Amino acid sequence: LSSLYSLATYYEDRKEYDKAAVQYERALKLKETANGPNHPDVAAILQRYARLLQAANRPSEAANLLLRSEAILAQPSTPSPSR
């Protein structure tokens, strides 16, 4: 997962937005599978992906991802089980 994220960042830095988007999508799917769709780590990827989409002049897609990220972060955290 960290390799995908690094690759996405690499492409983003080179302004190869389409290639970066593919890597963010892959990283997002893996993180959702591993941690569930409402995990704070998913929100972090959504935020980074949204910044990429804004840079790629895809503002409506970026806005959707930011809204989803905000909804995840607004949820109360799950209490840890008592021992």
GROMACS .gro file of N, CA, C and O in nm, residues 4-78:
model
  300
    4LEU      N    1   0.212   0.200  -0.346
    4LEU     CA    2   0.112   0.264  -0.434
    4LEU      C    3   0.100   0.413  -0.402
    4LEU      O    4   0.093   0.496  -0.492
    5TYR      N    5   0.099   0.443  -0.274
    5TYR     CA    6   0.087   0.581  -0.230
    5TYR      C    7   0.210   0.661  -0.276
    5TYR      O    8   0.198   0.773  -0.326
    6SER      N    9   0.326   0.602  -0.262
    6SER     CA   10   0.450   0.669  -0.307
    6SER      C   11   0.450   0.690  -0.457
    6SER      O   12   0.491   0.795  -0.506
    7LEU      N   13   0.403   0.591  -0.530
    7LEU     CA   14   0.397   0.602  -0.675
    7LEU      C   15   0.298   0.711  -0.716
    7LEU      O   16   0.326   0.791  -0.807
    8ALA      N   17   0.185   0.718  -0.647
    8ALA     CA   18   0.087   0.823  -0.676
    8ALA      C   19   0.148   0.960  -0.653
    8ALA      O   20   0.132   1.052  -0.734
    9THR      N   21   0.219   0.975  -0.543
    9THR     CA   22   0.284   1.102  -0.511
    9THR      C   23   0.389   1.137  -0.616
    9THR      O   24   0.402   1.253  -0.658
   10TYR      N   25   0.464   1.037  -0.660
   10TYR     CA   26   0.566   1.058  -0.763
   10TYR      C   27   0.501   1.113  -0.891
   10TYR      O   28   0.547   1.212  -0.947
   11TYR      N   29   0.394   1.046  -0.935
   11TYR     CA   30   0.327   1.092  -1.056
   11TYR      C   31   0.265   1.230  -1.037
   11TYR      O   32   0.267   1.314  -1.127
   12GLU      N   33   0.212   1.254  -0.918
   12GLU     CA   34   0.152   1.385  -0.890
   12GLU      C   35   0.258   1.495  -0.898
   12GLU      O   36   0.234   1.601  -0.957
   13ASP      N   37   0.374   1.469  -0.841
   13ASP     CA   38   0.483   1.568  -0.847
   13ASP      C   39   0.526   1.597  -0.990
   13ASP      O   40   0.567   1.708  -1.022
   14ARG      N   41   0.516   1.497  -1.077
   14ARG     CA   42   0.553   1.513  -1.218
   14ARG      C   43   0.437   1.567  -1.302
   14ARG      O   44   0.447   1.578  -1.423
   15LYS      N   45   0.324   1.595  -1.234
   15LYS     CA   46   0.203   1.645  -1.300
   15LYS      C   47   0.144   1.545  -1.399
   15LYS      O   48   0.077   1.582  -1.496
   16GLU      N   49   0.168   1.418  -1.373
   16GLU     CA   50   0.107   1.310  -1.451
   16GLU      C   51  -0.017   1.265  -1.375
   16GLU      O   52  -0.021   1.159  -1.312
   17TYR      N   53  -0.119   1.352  -1.382
   17TYR     CA   54  -0.235   1.337  -1.296
   17TYR      C   55  -0.315   1.210  -1.323
   17TYR      O   56  -0.367   1.149  -1.228
   18ASP      N   57  -0.328   1.170  -1.448
   18ASP     CA   58  -0.404   1.048  -1.477
   18ASP      C   59  -0.337   0.925  -1.416
   18ASP      O   60  -0.404   0.839  -1.359
   19LYS      N   61  -0.206   0.918  -1.427
   19LYS     CA   62  -0.134   0.805  -1.369
   19LYS      C   63  -0.142   0.808  -1.216
   19LYS      O   64  -0.157   0.705  -1.151
   20ALA      N   65  -0.134   0.927  -1.159
   20ALA     CA   66  -0.144   0.940  -1.014
   20ALA      C   67  -0.284   0.898  -0.967
   20ALA      O   68  -0.297   0.830  -0.864
   21ALA      N   69  -0.386   0.938  -1.040
   21ALA     CA   70  -0.523   0.904  -1.002
   21ALA      C   71  -0.543   0.753  -0.997
   21ALA      O   72  -0.608   0.702  -0.906
   22VAL      N   73  -0.487   0.683  -1.092
   22VAL     CA   74  -0.498   0.537  -1.093
   22VAL      C   75  -0.437   0.478  -0.965
   22VAL      O   76  -0.495   0.389  -0.903
   23GLN      N   77  -0.324   0.529  -0.925
   23GLN     CA   78  -0.257   0.477  -0.804
   23GLN      C   79  -0.334   0.513  -0.678
   23GLN      O   80  -0.344   0.431  -0.586
   24TYR      N   81  -0.389   0.634  -0.671
   24TYR     CA   82  -0.471   0.670  -0.555
   24TYR      C   83  -0.595   0.581  -0.548
   24TYR      O   84  -0.635   0.539  -0.439
   25GLU      N   85  -0.656   0.553  -0.662
   25GLU     CA   86  -0.773   0.464  -0.665
   25GLU      C   87  -0.736   0.325  -0.611
   25GLU      O   88  -0.810   0.268  -0.531
   26ARG      N   89  -0.624   0.274  -0.655
   26ARG     CA   90  -0.581   0.141  -0.609
   26ARG      C   91  -0.554   0.142  -0.459
   26ARG      O   92  -0.595   0.051  -0.386
   27ALA      N   93  -0.485   0.246  -0.412
   27ALA     CA   94  -0.455   0.256  -0.269
   27ALA      C   95  -0.584   0.270  -0.188
   27ALA      O   96  -0.598   0.208  -0.081
   28LEU      N   97  -0.678   0.346  -0.239
   28LEU     CA   98  -0.805   0.365  -0.171
   28LEU      C   99  -0.881   0.233  -0.158
   28LEU      O  100  -0.930   0.199  -0.051
   29LYS      N  101  -0.887   0.158  -0.265
   29LYS     CA  102  -0.958   0.029  -0.262
   29LYS      C  103  -0.893  -0.067  -0.163
   29LYS      O  104  -0.963  -0.136  -0.088
   30LEU      N  105  -0.762  -0.071  -0.162
   30LEU     CA  106  -0.692  -0.160  -0.068
   30LEU      C  107  -0.717  -0.118   0.077
   30LEU      O  108  -0.740  -0.202   0.164
   31LYS      N  109  -0.711   0.012   0.102
   31LYS     CA  110  -0.732   0.061   0.239
   31LYS      C  111  -0.875   0.035   0.284
   31LYS      O  112  -0.900  -0.003   0.398
   32GLU      N  113  -0.971   0.054   0.193
   32GLU     CA  114  -1.111   0.027   0.226
   32GLU      C  115  -1.132  -0.121   0.257
   32GLU      O  116  -1.205  -0.156   0.350
   33THR      N  117  -1.067  -0.208   0.181
   33THR     CA  118  -1.078  -0.351   0.204
   33THR      C  119  -1.016  -0.390   0.337
   33THR      O  120  -1.072  -0.469   0.413
   34ALA      N  121  -0.901  -0.332   0.367
   34ALA     CA  122  -0.829  -0.368   0.490
   34ALA      C  123  -0.893  -0.309   0.615
   34ALA      O  124  -0.897  -0.376   0.719
   35ASN      N  125  -0.943  -0.186   0.607
   35ASN     CA  126  -0.988  -0.116   0.728
   35ASN      C  127  -1.136  -0.078   0.728
   35ASN      O  128  -1.183  -0.023   0.826
   36GLY      N  129  -1.204  -0.102   0.618
   36GLY     CA  130  -1.344  -0.059   0.607
   36GLY      C  131  -1.354   0.079   0.545
   36GLY      O  132  -1.259   0.158   0.551
   37PRO      N  133  -1.468   0.110   0.487
   37PRO     CA  134  -1.484   0.235   0.412
   37PRO      C  135  -1.492   0.360   0.498
   37PRO      O  136  -1.482   0.471   0.446
   38ASN      N  137  -1.507   0.345   0.629
   38ASN     CA  138  -1.523   0.462   0.715
   38ASN      C  139  -1.406   0.483   0.811
   38ASN      O  140  -1.419   0.550   0.913
   39HIS      N  141  -1.293   0.428   0.776
   39HIS     CA  142  -1.174   0.440   0.860
   39HIS      C  143  -1.105   0.575   0.835
   39HIS      O  144  -1.103   0.624   0.722
   40PRO      N  145  -1.047   0.637   0.939
   40PRO     CA  146  -0.977   0.764   0.919
   40PRO      C  147  -0.864   0.758   0.816
   40PRO      O  148  -0.837   0.858   0.748
   41ASP      N  149  -0.800   0.643   0.801
   41ASP     CA  150  -0.695   0.631   0.698
   41ASP      C  151  -0.754   0.643   0.558
   41ASP      O  152  -0.688   0.693   0.467
   42VAL      N  153  -0.876   0.596   0.540
   42VAL     CA  154  -0.945   0.612   0.412
   42VAL      C  155  -0.969   0.761   0.388
   42VAL      O  156  -0.948   0.811   0.276
   43ALA      N  157  -1.009   0.833   0.492
   43ALA     CA  158  -1.032   0.977   0.479
   43ALA      C  159  -0.905   1.049   0.436
   43ALA      O  160  -0.910   1.141   0.353
   44ALA      N  161  -0.791   1.007   0.490
   44ALA     CA  162  -0.663   1.071   0.454
   44ALA      C  163  -0.632   1.052   0.305
   44ALA      O  164  -0.588   1.145   0.238
   45ILE      N  165  -0.655   0.931   0.255
   45ILE     CA  166  -0.631   0.905   0.112
   45ILE      C  167  -0.730   0.987   0.028
   45ILE      O  168  -0.693   1.044  -0.075
   46LEU      N  169  -0.855   0.993   0.072
   46LEU     CA  170  -0.955   1.071  -0.001
   46LEU      C  171  -0.914   1.218  -0.011
   46LEU      O  172  -0.929   1.280  -0.117
   47GLN      N  173  -0.860   1.272   0.097
   47GLN     CA  174  -0.817   1.412   0.095
   47GLN      C  175  -0.702   1.433  -0.003
   47GLN      O  176  -0.701   1.531  -0.079
   48ARG      N  177  -0.605   1.345   0.000
   48ARG     CA  178  -0.491   1.358  -0.091
   48ARG      C  179  -0.536   1.343  -0.237
   48ARG      O  180  -0.492   1.417  -0.325
   49TYR      N  181  -0.622   1.247  -0.260
   49TYR     CA  182  -0.675   1.223  -0.394
   49TYR      C  183  -0.755   1.345  -0.440
   49TYR      O  184  -0.745   1.387  -0.556
   50ALA      N  185  -0.831   1.406  -0.350
   50ALA     CA  186  -0.908   1.525  -0.386
   50ALA      C  187  -0.816   1.640  -0.426
   50ALA      O  188  -0.845   1.713  -0.522
   51ARG      N  189  -0.705   1.657  -0.355
   51ARG     CA  190  -0.609   1.763  -0.393
   51ARG      C  191  -0.554   1.738  -0.533
   51ARG      O  192  -0.536   1.831  -0.611
   52LEU      N  193  -0.528   1.612  -0.564
   52LEU     CA  194  -0.482   1.578  -0.698
   52LEU      C  195  -0.588   1.616  -0.802
   52LEU      O  196  -0.555   1.677  -0.904
   53LEU      N  197  -0.712   1.580  -0.776
   53LEU     CA  198  -0.818   1.610  -0.871
   53LEU      C  199  -0.837   1.761  -0.888
   53LEU      O  200  -0.865   1.807  -0.999
   54GLN      N  201  -0.819   1.837  -0.782
   54GLN     CA  202  -0.827   1.982  -0.794
   54GLN      C  203  -0.715   2.033  -0.885
   54GLN      O  204  -0.738   2.117  -0.972
   55ALA      N  205  -0.595   1.980  -0.867
   55ALA     CA  206  -0.482   2.020  -0.950
   55ALA      C  207  -0.504   1.980  -1.096
   55ALA      O  208  -0.456   2.047  -1.187
   56ALA      N  209  -0.576   1.870  -1.116
   56ALA     CA  210  -0.604   1.821  -1.251
   56ALA      C  211  -0.726   1.887  -1.313
   56ALA      O  212  -0.773   1.845  -1.418
   57ASN      N  213  -0.778   1.991  -1.246
   57ASN     CA  214  -0.894   2.066  -1.294
   57ASN      C  215  -1.019   1.977  -1.304
   57ASN      O  216  -1.092   1.981  -1.402
   58ARG      N  217  -1.040   1.898  -1.199
   58ARG     CA  218  -1.158   1.812  -1.189
   58ARG      C  219  -1.228   1.845  -1.056
   58ARG      O  220  -1.237   1.762  -0.966
   59PRO      N  221  -1.278   1.969  -1.043
   59PRO     CA  222  -1.327   2.016  -0.914
   59PRO      C  223  -1.449   1.943  -0.859
   59PRO      O  224  -1.460   1.926  -0.738
   60SER      N  225  -1.542   1.902  -0.944
   60SER     CA  226  -1.661   1.835  -0.891
   60SER      C  227  -1.626   1.699  -0.832
   60SER      O  228  -1.679   1.661  -0.727
   61GLU      N  229  -1.536   1.627  -0.897
   61GLU     CA  230  -1.491   1.499  -0.842
   61GLU      C  231  -1.417   1.520  -0.709
   61GLU      O  232  -1.435   1.445  -0.614
   62ALA      N  233  -1.334   1.623  -0.706
   62ALA     CA  234  -1.260   1.655  -0.583
   62ALA      C  235  -1.356   1.688  -0.470
   62ALA      O  236  -1.338   1.642  -0.356
   63ALA      N  237  -1.459   1.766  -0.500
   63ALA     CA  238  -1.556   1.805  -0.397
   63ALA      C  239  -1.626   1.683  -0.340
   63ALA      O  240  -1.648   1.674  -0.218
   64ASN      N  241  -1.661   1.588  -0.425
   64ASN     CA  242  -1.727   1.465  -0.378
   64ASN      C  243  -1.637   1.388  -0.282
   64ASN      O  244  -1.684   1.338  -0.179
   65LEU      N  245  -1.509   1.378  -0.315
   65LEU     CA  246  -1.416   1.306  -0.228
   65LEU      C  247  -1.398   1.378  -0.095
   65LEU      O  248  -1.391   1.314   0.011
   66LEU      N  249  -1.391   1.511  -0.100
   66LEU     CA  250  -1.377   1.587   0.024
   66LEU      C  251  -1.499   1.573   0.114
   66LEU      O  252  -1.486   1.561   0.236
   67LEU      N  253  -1.616   1.572   0.053
   67LEU     CA  254  -1.738   1.552   0.132
   67LEU      C  255  -1.738   1.416   0.200
   67LEU      O  256  -1.774   1.403   0.317
   68ARG      N  257  -1.698   1.316   0.126
   68ARG     CA  258  -1.691   1.181   0.184
   68ARG      C  259  -1.588   1.176   0.297
   68ARG      O  260  -1.614   1.119   0.403
   69SER      N  261  -1.475   1.239   0.277
   69SER     CA  262  -1.371   1.243   0.380
   69SER      C  263  -1.422   1.312   0.505
   69SER      O  264  -1.401   1.264   0.618
   70GLU      N  265  -1.488   1.425   0.487
   70GLU     CA  266  -1.541   1.500   0.602
   70GLU      C  267  -1.644   1.418   0.678
   70GLU      O  268  -1.649   1.422   0.801
   71ALA      N  269  -1.727   1.343   0.605
   71ALA     CA  270  -1.827   1.259   0.670
   71ALA      C  271  -1.761   1.149   0.754
   71ALA      O  272  -1.805   1.120   0.865
   72ILE      N  273  -1.655   1.093   0.703
   72ILE     CA  274  -1.582   0.990   0.778
   72ILE      C  275  -1.523   1.051   0.904
   72ILE      O  276  -1.536   0.994   1.014
   73LEU      N  277  -1.460   1.164   0.891
   73LEU     CA  278  -1.393   1.226   1.005
   73LEU      C  279  -1.491   1.281   1.108
   73LEU      O  280  -1.455   1.298   1.225
   74ALA      N  281  -1.615   1.308   1.067
   74ALA     CA  282  -1.715   1.360   1.159
   74ALA      C  283  -1.777   1.251   1.246
   74ALA      O  284  -1.842   1.282   1.346
   75GLN      N  285  -1.756   1.126   1.209
   75GLN     CA  286  -1.813   1.016   1.286
   75GLN      C  287  -1.742   1.002   1.419
   75GLN      O  288  -1.620   1.021   1.425
   76PRO      N  289  -1.818   0.969   1.522
   76PRO     CA  290  -1.750   0.944   1.652
   76PRO      C  291  -1.660   0.820   1.639
   76PRO      O  292  -1.694   0.727   1.568
   77SER      N  293  -1.549   0.825   1.704
   77SER     CA  294  -1.458   0.710   1.698
   77SER      C  295  -1.517   0.595   1.777
   77SER      O  296  -1.590   0.615   1.874
   78THR      N  297  -1.486   0.477   1.734
   78THR     CA  298  -1.534   0.357   1.801
   78THR      C  299  -1.458   0.339   1.931
   78THR      O  300  -1.334   0.342   1.932
   0.00000   0.00000   0.00000
